XYZ file of C-alpha atoms in Angstrom:
526
model
C 0.000 0.000 0.000
C 1.087 3.589 -0.598
C 2.170 5.894 2.204
C -1.151 7.780 2.018
C -3.151 4.567 2.307
C -1.083 3.470 5.307
C -1.753 6.784 7.048
C -5.471 6.477 6.367
C -5.524 2.990 7.894
C -3.981 4.344 11.088
C -6.947 6.610 11.813
C -8.863 6.010 14.972
C -7.677 2.783 16.605
C -4.985 4.088 18.937
C -7.102 7.095 19.904
C -9.923 4.750 20.945
C -7.375 2.806 23.017
C -6.541 5.972 24.971
C -10.243 6.759 25.421
C -10.906 3.237 26.688
C -8.001 3.429 29.134
C -9.245 6.774 30.460
C -12.748 5.412 30.936
C -11.486 2.319 32.748
C -9.554 4.403 35.249
C -12.585 6.569 35.988
C -14.691 3.440 36.506
C -12.217 2.097 39.080
C -12.199 5.386 40.964
C -15.997 5.514 41.147
C -16.143 1.888 42.284
C -13.718 2.565 45.134
C -15.639 5.625 46.252
C -18.874 3.599 46.235
C -17.308 0.880 48.409
C -15.426 3.083 50.872
C -17.852 6.021 50.908
C -14.960 8.457 50.459
C -11.820 8.840 48.419
C -8.959 7.020 50.218
C -5.391 8.269 50.165
C -3.686 7.355 46.901
C -0.608 6.189 48.742
C -2.488 3.660 50.884
C -5.231 2.389 48.603
C -2.944 -0.231 46.977
C -0.849 -1.274 49.955
C -2.953 -4.384 50.538
C -3.832 -5.169 46.927
C -0.373 -4.529 45.451
C 0.871 -7.795 43.989
C 4.484 -6.682 43.555
C 7.211 -5.544 45.896
C 6.457 -3.156 48.775
C 10.096 -2.088 49.093
C 9.252 1.402 47.838
C 6.258 1.902 50.152
C 7.981 4.747 52.092
C 8.533 6.658 48.849
C 4.917 6.011 47.919
C 3.720 7.615 51.157
C 6.015 10.605 50.773
C 4.846 11.507 47.267
C 1.254 10.244 47.869
C 1.137 7.917 44.878
C 0.131 4.237 44.861
C 3.044 1.895 45.441
C 2.323 -0.097 42.283
C 2.733 3.053 40.194
C 5.938 3.902 42.038
C 7.203 0.382 41.323
C 6.369 0.738 37.659
C 8.167 4.065 37.223
C 11.161 2.852 39.248
C 11.446 -0.271 37.104
C 11.254 1.753 33.901
C 13.972 4.120 35.114
C 16.093 1.106 36.079
C 15.423 -0.355 32.618
C 16.625 2.917 31.073
C 19.961 2.618 32.912
C 20.233 -1.038 31.945
C 19.522 -0.114 28.323
C 22.489 2.261 28.267
C 24.686 -0.423 29.848
C 23.344 -3.020 27.416
C 24.255 -0.915 24.378
C 27.718 0.039 25.619
C 28.972 -3.116 27.319
C 26.985 -5.870 25.599
C 27.357 -4.464 22.119
C 27.129 -7.073 19.304
C 30.781 -6.414 18.521
C 31.758 -7.377 22.082
C 29.501 -10.318 22.910
C 27.466 -13.051 21.265
C 23.722 -12.980 20.502
C 23.284 -15.805 23.040
C 24.546 -13.612 25.896
C 22.419 -10.677 24.754
C 19.326 -12.887 24.659
C 20.008 -14.311 28.144
C 20.639 -10.926 29.780
C 17.640 -9.255 28.108
C 15.338 -12.097 29.202
C 16.560 -12.327 32.807
C 16.319 -8.568 33.302
C 12.783 -8.671 31.884
C 11.684 -11.371 34.313
C 13.247 -9.487 37.230
C 11.282 -6.320 36.403
C 8.080 -8.345 36.022
C 8.554 -10.002 39.412
C 9.230 -6.656 41.090
C 6.076 -5.094 39.642
C 3.600 -8.000 39.661
C 4.944 -10.697 41.996
C 3.779 -14.222 41.247
C 1.303 -12.892 38.652
C 4.282 -12.507 36.329
C 4.296 -16.311 35.980
C 1.382 -15.833 33.595
C 3.865 -14.363 31.114
C 5.829 -17.623 31.136
C 2.740 -19.820 30.981
C 1.257 -17.885 28.065
C 4.538 -17.947 26.160
C 5.103 -21.628 26.949
C 1.640 -22.693 25.785
C 1.933 -20.792 22.515
C 5.440 -22.121 21.857
C 4.195 -25.679 22.431
C 1.445 -25.080 19.876
C 4.008 -23.798 17.386
C 6.211 -26.863 17.875
C 3.634 -29.667 17.977
C 0.971 -28.372 15.571
C 1.563 -28.529 11.843
C 2.703 -25.393 10.067
C -0.456 -25.262 7.972
C -2.745 -24.459 10.929
C -0.212 -23.418 13.568
C -0.981 -19.698 13.306
C -4.736 -20.217 13.833
C -4.372 -22.431 16.909
C -1.686 -20.150 18.322
C -3.995 -17.145 17.968
C -6.884 -18.976 19.665
C -4.787 -20.317 22.560
C -2.980 -17.049 23.233
C -6.052 -14.827 23.086
C -8.104 -17.313 25.134
C -5.495 -17.354 27.901
C -5.465 -13.546 27.963
C -9.285 -13.486 28.105
C -9.366 -15.933 31.036
C -6.851 -13.831 32.961
C -8.776 -10.635 32.303
C -12.138 -12.106 33.303
C -10.820 -13.620 36.546
C -8.989 -10.412 37.436
C -12.065 -8.243 36.890
C -14.996 -10.404 38.023
C -13.473 -12.981 40.380
C -10.809 -11.141 42.344
C -11.712 -7.443 42.310
C -13.760 -5.492 39.760
C -12.353 -2.139 40.900
C -8.797 -3.420 41.319
C -6.489 -0.410 41.350
C -3.206 -2.276 41.658
C -0.970 -2.392 38.587
C -2.642 -4.622 36.033
C -0.509 -7.635 35.097
C -2.671 -8.181 32.013
C -1.198 -5.008 30.505
C 2.122 -6.681 29.631
C 0.188 -9.796 28.600
C -1.628 -7.721 26.000
C 1.692 -6.762 24.384
C 2.946 -10.359 24.594
C -0.283 -11.507 22.923
C 0.408 -9.121 20.052
C 3.932 -10.450 19.669
C 2.962 -14.133 19.860
C 0.146 -13.790 17.346
C 2.120 -11.748 14.827
C 5.087 -14.121 15.165
C 2.908 -17.155 14.424
C 1.487 -15.567 11.275
C 4.946 -14.456 10.138
C 6.323 -17.981 10.581
C 3.369 -19.315 8.608
C 4.101 -16.809 5.835
C 7.788 -17.620 5.736
C 7.588 -21.426 5.879
C 4.401 -22.307 3.996
C 3.666 -19.628 1.392
C 5.543 -19.012 -1.859
C 7.078 -15.574 -2.007
C 4.902 -14.453 -4.923
C 1.782 -14.769 -2.734
C 3.112 -12.344 -0.106
C 2.670 -8.593 -0.059
C 5.824 -6.438 0.225
C 5.261 -5.927 3.967
C 4.666 -9.667 4.497
C 7.898 -10.454 2.648
C 9.778 -8.136 4.989
C 8.191 -9.666 8.107
C 8.232 -13.334 6.994
C 10.314 -15.634 9.233
C 12.278 -18.350 7.438
C 13.186 -20.548 10.419
C 11.569 -21.588 13.700
C 12.965 -19.560 16.629
C 14.588 -21.340 19.553
C 12.964 -21.211 22.990
C 15.529 -18.659 24.229
C 14.975 -16.422 21.197
C 11.230 -16.738 21.681
C 11.324 -15.769 25.373
C 13.765 -12.945 24.691
C 11.467 -11.523 22.019
C 8.381 -11.715 24.279
C 9.844 -10.809 27.675
C 12.929 -8.642 27.152
C 13.476 -5.885 29.710
C 13.052 -3.099 27.142
C 9.415 -3.808 26.384
C 7.966 -6.196 28.948
C 6.224 -3.495 31.004
C 4.959 -1.038 28.395
C 5.943 -2.249 24.930
C 6.031 -1.257 22.191
C 5.299 -4.331 20.112
C 7.786 -4.967 17.327
C 8.429 -7.482 14.575
C 10.558 -10.541 15.302
C 12.906 -9.846 12.392
C 13.603 -6.319 13.614
C 14.302 -7.597 17.125
C 16.650 -10.322 15.917
C 18.501 -7.818 13.711
C 18.966 -5.641 16.818
C 20.260 -8.538 18.926
C 22.637 -9.753 16.208
C 23.842 -6.244 15.365
C 22.673 -6.268 11.739
C 19.934 -3.656 12.137
C 22.136 -0.852 10.794
C 23.511 -2.561 7.692
C 20.580 -2.431 5.239
C 19.501 1.008 6.416
C 22.987 2.442 5.888
C 22.430 1.910 2.162
C 19.318 4.063 2.114
C 19.479 7.499 0.549
C 19.549 10.425 2.919
C 19.504 13.328 0.467
C 19.365 11.890 -3.003
C 22.863 10.408 -2.933
C 24.371 7.233 -1.614
C 24.708 7.572 2.099
C 28.344 6.483 2.153
C 29.575 8.638 4.989
C 27.462 6.680 7.494
C 28.611 3.219 6.471
C 31.529 3.118 8.888
C 29.801 4.753 11.867
C 26.975 3.633 14.093
C 24.376 6.345 14.735
C 23.898 7.446 18.313
C 20.405 7.564 19.856
C 21.484 10.198 22.409
C 19.563 13.139 20.948
C 16.351 11.144 20.493
C 16.559 9.652 23.980
C 17.080 13.084 25.547
C 14.211 14.516 23.513
C 11.858 11.734 24.611
C 12.896 12.058 28.252
C 12.127 15.792 28.081
C 8.722 14.903 26.646
C 8.220 12.497 29.566
C 9.106 15.201 32.096
C 6.709 17.700 30.502
C 3.911 15.112 30.304
C 4.369 14.085 33.928
C 4.431 17.716 35.075
C 1.223 18.509 33.209
C -0.526 15.439 34.583
C 0.474 16.028 38.213
C -0.494 19.695 37.951
C -3.910 19.241 36.367
C -5.203 15.797 37.349
C -6.625 17.046 40.682
C -7.894 20.323 39.238
C -9.834 18.662 36.416
C -10.927 15.185 37.552
C -12.677 13.322 34.750
C -15.189 11.673 37.087
C -16.631 15.106 37.913
C -18.159 15.202 34.418
C -20.578 12.366 35.310
C -21.594 13.812 38.670
C -25.397 14.044 38.725
C -25.404 17.592 40.058
C -22.861 18.726 37.456
C -24.803 17.140 34.593
C -28.149 18.585 35.698
C -26.914 22.114 36.392
C -24.329 22.646 33.638
C -25.251 23.646 30.084
C -24.602 21.171 27.336
C -21.744 23.083 25.696
C -19.956 23.604 29.026
C -20.086 19.872 29.692
C -18.306 19.304 26.383
C -15.654 21.915 27.169
C -15.022 20.533 30.659
C -14.779 16.953 29.467
C -12.381 17.933 26.689
C -10.124 19.764 29.159
C -10.313 16.890 31.658
C -9.316 14.356 29.011
C -6.560 16.699 27.885
C -5.228 16.746 31.450
C -5.417 12.949 31.794
C -3.763 11.916 28.522
C -0.231 13.070 29.523
C -0.157 10.199 32.005
C -0.239 7.706 29.126
C 2.096 9.842 27.032
C 4.614 9.660 29.870
C 4.431 5.873 30.138
C 4.584 5.099 26.432
C 7.213 7.716 25.545
C 9.458 6.461 28.348
C 9.153 2.956 26.909
C 10.218 4.288 23.493
C 13.226 6.002 25.080
C 14.281 2.751 26.773
C 14.293 0.865 23.482
C 16.238 3.635 21.746
C 18.769 3.833 24.594
C 19.490 0.119 24.094
C 20.129 0.765 20.386
C 16.793 -0.581 19.163
C 14.651 1.467 16.802
C 17.028 2.828 14.156
C 15.015 3.458 11.000
C 17.418 5.018 8.516
C 18.133 8.699 7.966
C 16.138 11.822 7.319
C 16.748 13.960 4.249
C 19.091 16.189 6.243
C 21.228 13.186 7.208
C 20.066 12.949 10.836
C 19.269 9.427 12.119
C 15.672 8.354 12.649
C 14.771 6.290 15.728
C 11.095 5.548 15.123
C 11.192 1.940 13.919
C 9.473 0.877 17.155
C 7.121 3.373 18.758
C 4.042 3.337 20.964
C 2.517 6.579 19.730
C 2.988 9.957 18.091
C 1.712 12.619 20.462
C 1.591 15.451 17.943
C -0.449 13.374 15.511
C -2.950 12.412 18.213
C -3.450 15.954 19.469
C -3.598 17.652 16.062
C -5.088 15.187 13.592
C -6.292 12.191 15.579
C -3.908 9.956 13.624
C -1.365 7.840 15.418
C 0.707 4.781 14.892
C -1.741 1.899 14.766
C -1.206 -0.909 17.270
C 0.941 -3.670 15.820
C -1.628 -6.423 16.308
C -4.536 -4.326 15.023
C -2.629 -3.598 11.830
C -2.105 -7.341 11.322
C -5.808 -8.001 11.822
C -6.751 -5.298 9.312
C -4.340 -6.740 6.741
C -5.321 -10.403 7.085
C -9.024 -10.535 7.923
C -10.943 -11.603 4.782
C -14.328 -10.216 5.889
C -14.918 -6.615 6.951
C -11.434 -5.996 8.392
C -12.396 -2.650 9.938
C -15.180 -4.104 12.111
C -13.030 -7.140 12.962
C -10.186 -4.864 14.068
C -12.387 -2.847 16.428
C -14.038 -5.958 17.865
C -10.687 -7.664 18.395
C -9.372 -4.509 20.057
C -12.279 -4.560 22.510
C -11.669 -8.233 23.383
C -7.931 -7.611 23.643
C -8.368 -4.750 26.128
C -10.500 -6.639 28.610
C -14.067 -7.096 29.759
C -15.199 -3.817 31.174
C -18.455 -3.085 29.325
C -17.164 0.329 28.322
C -14.525 -1.190 26.060
C -17.202 -2.705 23.858
C -19.261 0.483 23.814
C -16.180 2.475 22.876
C -14.926 0.242 20.090
C -18.335 -0.617 18.658
C -19.055 3.099 18.524
C -15.729 3.419 16.739
C -17.070 1.270 13.905
C -19.967 3.676 13.330
C -17.678 6.697 13.587
C -15.196 5.256 11.105
C -17.933 4.369 8.619
C -19.381 7.878 8.923
C -15.933 9.430 8.451
C -15.349 7.368 5.314
C -18.739 8.361 3.914
C -18.009 12.058 4.511
C -14.550 11.754 3.022
C -15.824 9.909 -0.043
C -18.845 12.132 -0.785
C -18.035 15.592 0.581
C -14.258 15.992 0.617
C -13.841 16.134 -3.214
C -15.955 19.326 -3.289
C -13.421 21.071 -1.014
C -10.320 20.033 -2.961
C -10.749 22.696 -5.640
C -8.382 25.138 -3.888
C -6.217 25.434 -0.770
C -8.567 27.759 1.102
C -11.493 25.359 0.758
C -9.252 22.491 1.823
C -8.268 24.365 5.000
C -11.931 24.989 5.801
C -12.641 21.266 5.375
C -9.676 20.341 7.601
C -10.791 22.695 10.387
C -14.384 21.452 10.323
C -13.463 17.771 10.275
C -10.824 18.254 12.998
C -13.410 19.698 15.378
C -15.876 17.050 14.262
C -13.369 14.388 15.242
C -12.556 15.851 18.673
C -16.215 16.018 19.750
C -16.920 12.266 19.492
C -13.504 11.285 20.860
C -13.924 13.127 24.146
C -17.255 11.359 24.722
C -16.141 7.823 23.903
C -15.997 6.332 27.332
C -18.123 3.793 29.016
C -20.566 5.651 31.278
C -23.998 4.980 29.837
C -25.568 7.612 32.057
C -23.347 10.269 30.529
C -24.168 9.227 26.974
C -27.844 9.036 27.914
C -27.722 12.683 29.024
C -26.728 13.446 25.433
C -29.599 11.273 24.159
C -27.012 9.300 22.153
C -27.066 12.121 19.612
C -23.603 11.342 18.243
C -24.463 7.701 17.647
C -27.661 8.680 15.863
C -25.789 11.279 13.793
C -23.210 8.688 12.675
C -25.977 6.283 11.695
C -27.777 8.948 9.665
C -24.563 9.924 7.882
C -23.861 6.300 6.945
C -27.394 5.829 5.617
C -27.480 9.139 3.748
C -23.964 8.985 2.278
C -23.230 5.419 1.182
C -19.662 4.559 0.293
C -18.170 1.573 -1.458
C -15.872 -0.720 0.487
C -12.130 -0.387 0.035
C -11.910 -3.893 -1.426
C -14.553 -3.062 -4.032
C -12.829 0.194 -4.927
C -9.492 -1.591 -5.298
C -11.093 -4.289 -7.443
C -12.757 -1.714 -9.681
C -9.485 0.149 -10.069
C -7.696 -3.098 -10.963
C -10.436 -4.037 -13.445
C -10.176 -0.589 -14.980
C -6.427 -0.953 -15.421
C -6.880 -4.361 -17.010
C -9.570 -3.010 -19.370
C -7.379 -0.100 -20.407
C -4.495 -2.473 -20.972
C -6.713 -4.725 -23.137
C -7.925 -1.722 -25.114
C -4.364 -0.560 -25.579
C -3.269 -4.008 -26.748
C -6.186 -4.308 -29.153
C -5.386 -0.854 -30.554
C -1.791 -1.869 -31.025
C -2.864 -5.058 -32.766
C -5.113 -3.109 -35.151
C -2.315 -0.700 -35.929
C 0.078 -3.557 -36.543
C -2.427 -5.242 -38.852
C -2.869 -2.026 -40.854
C 0.897 -1.622 -41.134
C 1.258 -5.187 -42.349
C -1.560 -4.718 -44.835
C 0.045 -1.545 -46.160
């Protein structure tokens, strides 16, 4: 697919993930207040339920943050230091891939144990079950069974955590890392199936790049799933990219890429440094954390569903407040995911060639793009969702949203959020297909269209969370509007459009050939 088509496919999914995460946190807060009758101290509310280490409990009480969150941030900062050490002292030129795999895996398990205690054993069980399926099931159906087993195990863990142990559980969620591992296991199984069972001519260019030509060993498999760089907060990555990083070959093919129209020879003998990108991402983390800590108590999201607030506040002020509250809450997730990106880059993972000015790019693996989310609503699509959209034979858009809801867990709000996303995406496609061409006549009209659609996108996004009472106060007007747009502005499916374009090219080629044949016949007759 072209670059423009790839950007269009990225619309929506990751933004809905953030909305679902925000809604889940609000639900937990309301549940705790209902049980306790008041809002307990943040530092003490997870002391009993914390499944990981309580070594940092004194720090938790000093800064008044839950100990599980303190553990998480401490482990990520420790991982950042280990990433620098890993790149400098366990460089591929100094040690073997075996040692790098062992160290990355052991450090990952240590961080998991510190954060989640015995719950981290689920990471091993899930990986072990899926690896057994890959080994003992035939290659022809291995990817299907691996997907079913891995996703089923994640679903069981999520259901028992939510409905058996504690619905409003505030302690750090061990299923979060399992979600990333599920992405990795599933994509790996499909890539092995592509590489070992399909002829190369049947693969798309991206599938050729990702296809795996040999079965990974158990150590390689565990290192890919549970390495210290991504076990707590991702991001998901392809197996081939990870193996190229471990073996030290990740720079070689990208050194040959053009930086400014000429062969990039001056970089062949030097290894690019991630220092500038790591510093930039750490500054982004500091700014995000500062914004969150400053505004989270001033603009609590749960205030927007307070009965008195809803009944006494005008409709437009509710929208403004909710938008500002969500804006104050999102930096928390930006901090977590950007820090994870910085850890991977600090270890030397993520080099993606050079920009036109010759500066190195470190965005091969990334959780998100903050500027894209805040300005256009477009972000890097989750790795597993992209695979679902590419491979599902029937209605890939709806399948992607439904799979995303199942993958996130079993709070009812996830399904409301992602099912609403289907209607929103269909409405957006209908508007783009029927209305956008009328605004493309000049730049000024195009800017007007961009401004209108940008505001139209922000309004539904700030309301996509799981409180039915809040949506009921709006009389589900956005859902009804999306439905009316879809019914009034029909649009052909992408597959049908692509087929029609291909048929048109074939028809034009046939016409061209027949014209050539007629000309040749006339020449011969003459």
